Short mmCIF file of C-alpha atoms in Angstrom, two decimals:
data_model
loop_
_atom_site.label_atom_id
_atom_site.label_comp_id
_atom_site.label_asym_id
_atom_site.label_seq_id
_atom_site.Cartn_x
_atom_site.Cartn_y
_atom_site.Cartn_z
CA MET A 1 105.77 116.02 111.44
CA ARG A 2 105.83 112.51 110.16
CA ALA A 3 103.60 111.09 107.48
CA VAL A 4 103.23 107.73 105.84
CA VAL A 5 101.69 108.35 102.42
CA THR A 6 100.23 105.46 100.46
CA ARG A 7 98.95 105.75 96.90
CA VAL A 8 95.54 104.09 96.95
CA SER A 9 92.75 103.08 94.62
CA SER A 10 90.41 103.56 97.58
CA ALA A 11 90.58 104.01 101.34
CA SER A 12 88.20 104.47 104.23
CA VAL A 13 88.19 104.98 107.96
CA ALA A 14 85.47 103.73 110.31
CA ILE A 15 84.68 104.34 113.96
CA ASP A 16 82.52 101.78 115.78
CA GLY A 17 81.67 100.19 112.43
CA ALA A 18 80.44 103.43 110.81
CA VAL A 19 82.45 104.86 107.92
CA VAL A 20 83.38 108.47 108.72
CA GLY A 21 85.66 109.15 105.76
CA GLN A 22 86.36 107.54 102.42
CA ILE A 23 88.05 108.33 99.13
CA GLY A 24 88.63 106.78 95.74
CA ARG A 25 91.94 107.35 93.98
CA GLY A 26 94.42 109.38 95.98
CA TYR A 27 96.54 109.25 99.11
CA LEU A 28 96.00 107.68 102.49
CA VAL A 29 98.03 109.88 104.84
CA LEU A 30 98.87 108.63 108.33
CA LEU A 31 99.94 111.84 110.08
CA GLY A 32 101.94 112.19 113.29
CA VAL A 33 102.68 115.48 115.03
CA GLY A 34 105.82 116.05 117.09
CA PRO A 35 106.39 118.59 119.86
CA GLU A 36 108.64 120.78 117.68
CA ASP A 37 106.09 121.08 114.85
CA THR A 38 104.50 124.38 113.87
CA GLU A 39 102.00 125.66 111.32
CA ASP A 40 104.95 126.21 108.98
CA THR A 41 105.87 122.52 109.27
CA ALA A 42 102.27 121.52 108.54
CA ARG A 43 102.04 123.81 105.50
CA ARG A 44 105.36 122.59 104.04
CA LEU A 45 104.35 118.96 104.49
CA ALA A 46 100.94 119.55 102.91
CA GLU A 47 102.59 121.19 99.90
CA LYS A 48 105.08 118.34 99.49
CA ILE A 49 102.39 115.67 99.66
CA CYS A 50 99.90 117.45 97.41
CA ARG A 51 102.60 118.04 94.77
CA LEU A 52 104.02 114.53 94.99
CA ARG A 53 104.24 112.96 91.52
CA VAL A 54 103.71 109.22 91.93
CA PHE A 55 100.78 108.49 89.61
CA LYS A 56 101.58 106.89 86.27
CA ASP A 57 101.46 108.92 83.07
CA GLU A 58 100.62 107.56 79.61
CA GLN A 59 104.12 106.03 79.37
CA GLY A 60 103.68 104.23 82.68
CA LYS A 61 106.14 106.47 84.54
CA MET A 62 105.40 107.97 87.95
CA ASN A 63 105.06 111.52 86.71
CA LEU A 64 101.58 112.78 87.65
CA ASP A 65 100.51 114.51 90.84
CA LEU A 66 97.25 114.35 92.77
CA ALA A 67 95.65 117.20 90.81
CA ALA A 68 96.44 115.59 87.45
CA VAL A 69 94.49 112.45 88.39
CA GLY A 70 91.64 114.17 90.25
CA GLY A 71 92.66 112.49 93.50
CA SER A 72 91.66 113.05 97.11
CA LEU A 73 93.26 112.58 100.52
CA LEU A 74 92.21 110.55 103.53
CA VAL A 75 94.10 111.84 106.58
CA VAL A 76 94.26 109.78 109.76
CA SER A 77 95.98 110.98 112.93
CA GLN A 78 98.73 108.58 113.95
CA PHE A 79 100.65 109.51 117.11
CA THR A 80 102.28 106.06 117.03
CA LEU A 81 104.60 107.34 114.28
CA TYR A 82 106.51 108.93 117.18
CA ALA A 83 106.86 105.69 119.13
CA ASP A 84 109.98 105.06 121.18
CA LEU A 85 110.87 101.48 120.28
CA LYS A 86 113.83 100.92 122.60
CA SER A 87 111.90 98.30 124.55
CA ARG A 88 109.28 95.73 123.66
CA ARG A 89 106.52 98.07 124.87
CA PRO A 90 106.49 101.31 122.83
CA GLY A 91 106.44 104.65 124.57
CA PHE A 92 104.80 107.71 123.05
CA SER A 93 106.33 110.61 124.97
CA HIS A 94 107.93 111.88 121.73
CA ALA A 95 104.52 112.68 120.19
CA ALA A 96 102.96 116.11 120.61
CA LYS A 97 100.25 116.42 123.27
CA PRO A 98 96.68 116.67 121.95
CA GLN A 99 96.38 120.41 122.70
CA GLN A 100 99.21 121.01 120.22
CA ALA A 101 98.63 118.11 117.84
CA ILE A 102 94.92 118.60 117.14
CA PRO A 103 95.23 122.17 115.79
CA LEU A 104 98.21 121.18 113.61
CA TYR A 105 96.42 118.08 112.31
CA GLU A 106 93.44 120.27 111.37
CA TYR A 107 95.70 122.95 109.90
CA PHE A 108 97.48 120.35 107.73
CA MET A 109 94.11 119.28 106.30
CA GLU A 110 93.09 122.91 105.72
CA CYS A 111 96.33 123.50 103.80
CA CYS A 112 95.47 120.55 101.55
CA ARG A 113 91.95 121.90 101.01
CA GLU A 114 93.38 125.33 100.13
CA GLN A 115 95.25 123.61 97.30
CA GLY A 116 91.90 122.46 95.93
CA PHE A 117 91.72 118.89 97.20
CA VAL A 118 88.92 116.97 98.83
CA VAL A 119 90.14 115.88 102.25
CA GLU A 120 88.38 113.19 104.24
CA HIS A 121 89.56 112.24 107.71
CA GLY A 122 89.17 110.18 110.82
CA GLU A 123 88.66 111.48 114.34
CA PHE A 124 91.68 112.51 116.37
CA GLY A 125 92.20 110.14 119.30
CA ALA A 126 89.45 107.72 118.32
CA SER A 127 89.90 104.00 117.88
CA MET A 128 89.63 103.70 114.10
CA GLN A 129 89.60 100.93 111.55
CA VAL A 130 91.44 101.99 108.41
CA SER A 131 91.00 100.11 105.14
CA SER A 132 92.85 100.73 101.91
CA VAL A 133 93.52 99.24 98.52
CA ASN A 134 97.17 100.08 97.91
CA ASP A 135 97.94 101.02 94.32
CA GLY A 136 101.36 99.74 93.29
CA PRO A 137 102.00 99.48 96.16
CA VAL A 138 103.59 102.90 96.61
CA THR A 139 104.23 103.95 100.21
CA LEU A 140 106.47 106.84 101.22
CA LEU A 141 107.69 108.22 104.53
CA TYR A 142 108.05 111.94 105.26
CA ASP A 143 109.88 113.17 108.34
CA LEU A 144 110.12 116.97 108.57
#
């Protein structure tokens, strides 16, 4: 799995102009699923992201996790994280097929909810408009 995690003050995702998911303080997670990924991969990634300590403490150091700041997650499926960029036109054969990716995308979100977090999301495969107010900015890449 691959994830781009951005610390945000707010983020939202819309489909056809209608907001389908939005959060305040927390993480915008762009999530890609690869063909080798399993439920174990999804669970490990969810734990890493939910325990990530990148919010500032009272000394201004990145020392607080999502729970400490009462944050939420906005998860958006992003098969383009598996793009083959050898040519000028990206190929996406390295991404998992929807029949594998959808259950793992949903399982990842369930793992985050099991840790006590509010999880908003987009719609797998839809054309979405994602908006965010990056906080920092802090953006991290996970590749499990």
